[in-house]
Amino acid sequence: MSTYTVSGRFQSRDGFQPFTKDVEAENEDLARERIYTTVGSQHNRKRTQIEIEEVSAA
């Protein structure tokens, strides 16, 4: 597995909150899915409320 750095933003009460997270995944698509599940569960947000701007290999 490779490590990917994913950055983006999600909706919060005060507008959009930026984030940058490192995740381990087999490819970029799985890294995106991992971010949707992680950020969604931690902040109680749906996929439509999360915007991924960049996925890069760390």
PDB file of C-alpha atoms in Angstrom:
ATOM      1  CA  MET A   1       0.000   0.000   0.000  1.00  0.00           C
ATOM      2  CA  SER A   2       1.053   3.561  -0.675  1.00  0.00           C
ATOM      3  CA  THR A   3       0.517   6.674   1.373  1.00  0.00           C
ATOM      4  CA  TYR A   4      -1.497   9.484  -0.206  1.00  0.00           C
ATOM      5  CA  THR A   5      -1.982  13.055   0.942  1.00  0.00           C
ATOM      6  CA  VAL A   6      -5.534  14.235   0.346  1.00  0.00           C
ATOM      7  CA  SER A   7      -6.595  17.856   0.713  1.00  0.00           C
ATOM      8  CA  GLY A   8      -9.956  19.505   0.348  1.00  0.00           C
ATOM      9  CA  ARG A   9     -12.749  21.055   2.356  1.00  0.00           C
ATOM     10  CA  PHE A  10     -16.086  20.164   3.892  1.00  0.00           C
ATOM     11  CA  GLN A  11     -19.158  22.155   4.852  1.00  0.00           C
ATOM     12  CA  SER A  12     -19.483  23.258   8.446  1.00  0.00           C
ATOM     13  CA  ARG A  13     -21.719  25.686  10.279  1.00  0.00           C
ATOM     14  CA  ASP A  14     -19.290  28.543   9.639  1.00  0.00           C
ATOM     15  CA  GLY A  15     -18.796  27.867   5.928  1.00  0.00           C
ATOM     16  CA  PHE A  16     -16.176  25.521   4.559  1.00  0.00           C
ATOM     17  CA  GLN A  17     -13.481  23.927   6.725  1.00  0.00           C
ATOM     18  CA  PRO A  18     -10.223  22.950   4.952  1.00  0.00           C
ATOM     19  CA  PHE A  19      -8.489  19.648   5.704  1.00  0.00           C
ATOM     20  CA  THR A  20      -5.348  17.718   4.765  1.00  0.00           C
ATOM     21  CA  LYS A  21      -5.051  14.047   5.668  1.00  0.00           C
ATOM     22  CA  ASP A  22      -2.593  11.235   4.974  1.00  0.00           C
ATOM     23  CA  VAL A  23      -4.160   7.848   4.209  1.00  0.00           C
ATOM     24  CA  GLU A  24      -2.835   4.463   3.170  1.00  0.00           C
ATOM     25  CA  ALA A  25      -4.503   2.986   0.097  1.00  0.00           C
ATOM     26  CA  GLU A  26      -3.729   0.906  -2.972  1.00  0.00           C
ATOM     27  CA  ASN A  27      -4.565   3.693  -5.439  1.00  0.00           C
ATOM     28  CA  GLU A  28      -5.947   7.245  -5.632  1.00  0.00           C
ATOM     29  CA  ASP A  29      -9.570   6.144  -6.006  1.00  0.00           C
ATOM     30  CA  LEU A  30      -9.432   4.108  -2.806  1.00  0.00           C
ATOM     31  CA  ALA A  31      -7.735   7.034  -1.041  1.00  0.00           C
ATOM     32  CA  ARG A  32     -10.691   9.229  -2.027  1.00  0.00           C
ATOM     33  CA  GLU A  33     -13.155   6.638  -0.712  1.00  0.00           C
ATOM     34  CA  ARG A  34     -11.255   6.393   2.566  1.00  0.00           C
ATOM     35  CA  ILE A  35     -11.458  10.180   2.987  1.00  0.00           C
ATOM     36  CA  TYR A  36     -15.196  10.218   2.285  1.00  0.00           C
ATOM     37  CA  THR A  37     -15.780   7.573   4.953  1.00  0.00           C
ATOM     38  CA  THR A  38     -13.365   9.041   7.517  1.00  0.00           C
ATOM     39  CA  VAL A  39     -14.319  12.712   7.249  1.00  0.00           C
ATOM     40  CA  GLY A  40     -17.984  11.811   6.854  1.00  0.00           C
ATOM     41  CA  SER A  41     -18.072   9.758  10.035  1.00  0.00           C
ATOM     42  CA  GLN A  42     -15.930  12.119  12.132  1.00  0.00           C
ATOM     43  CA  HIS A  43     -17.844  15.275  11.189  1.00  0.00           C
ATOM     44  CA  ASN A  44     -21.253  13.781  10.353  1.00  0.00           C
ATOM     45  CA  ARG A  45     -21.144  14.966   6.729  1.00  0.00           C
ATOM     46  CA  LYS A  46     -22.444  13.384   3.537  1.00  0.00           C
ATOM     47  CA  ARG A  47     -20.319  12.824   0.428  1.00  0.00           C
ATOM     48  CA  THR A  48     -21.971  15.788  -1.290  1.00  0.00           C
ATOM     49  CA  GLN A  49     -20.745  18.034   1.544  1.00  0.00           C
ATOM     50  CA  ILE A  50     -17.092  16.983   1.113  1.00  0.00           C
ATOM     51  CA  GLU A  51     -14.988  18.432  -1.710  1.00  0.00           C
ATOM     52  CA  ILE A  52     -11.667  16.747  -2.475  1.00  0.00           C
ATOM     53  CA  GLU A  53      -9.338  19.161  -4.251  1.00  0.00           C
ATOM     54  CA  GLU A  54      -6.086  17.180  -4.551  1.00  0.00           C
ATOM     55  CA  VAL A  55      -4.780  13.653  -4.111  1.00  0.00           C
ATOM     56  CA  SER A  56      -1.013  13.172  -4.301  1.00  0.00           C
ATOM     57  CA  ALA A  57       1.402  10.403  -3.431  1.00  0.00           C
ATOM     58  CA  ALA A  58       3.286  11.211  -0.237  1.00  0.00           C
TER      59      ALA A  58
END
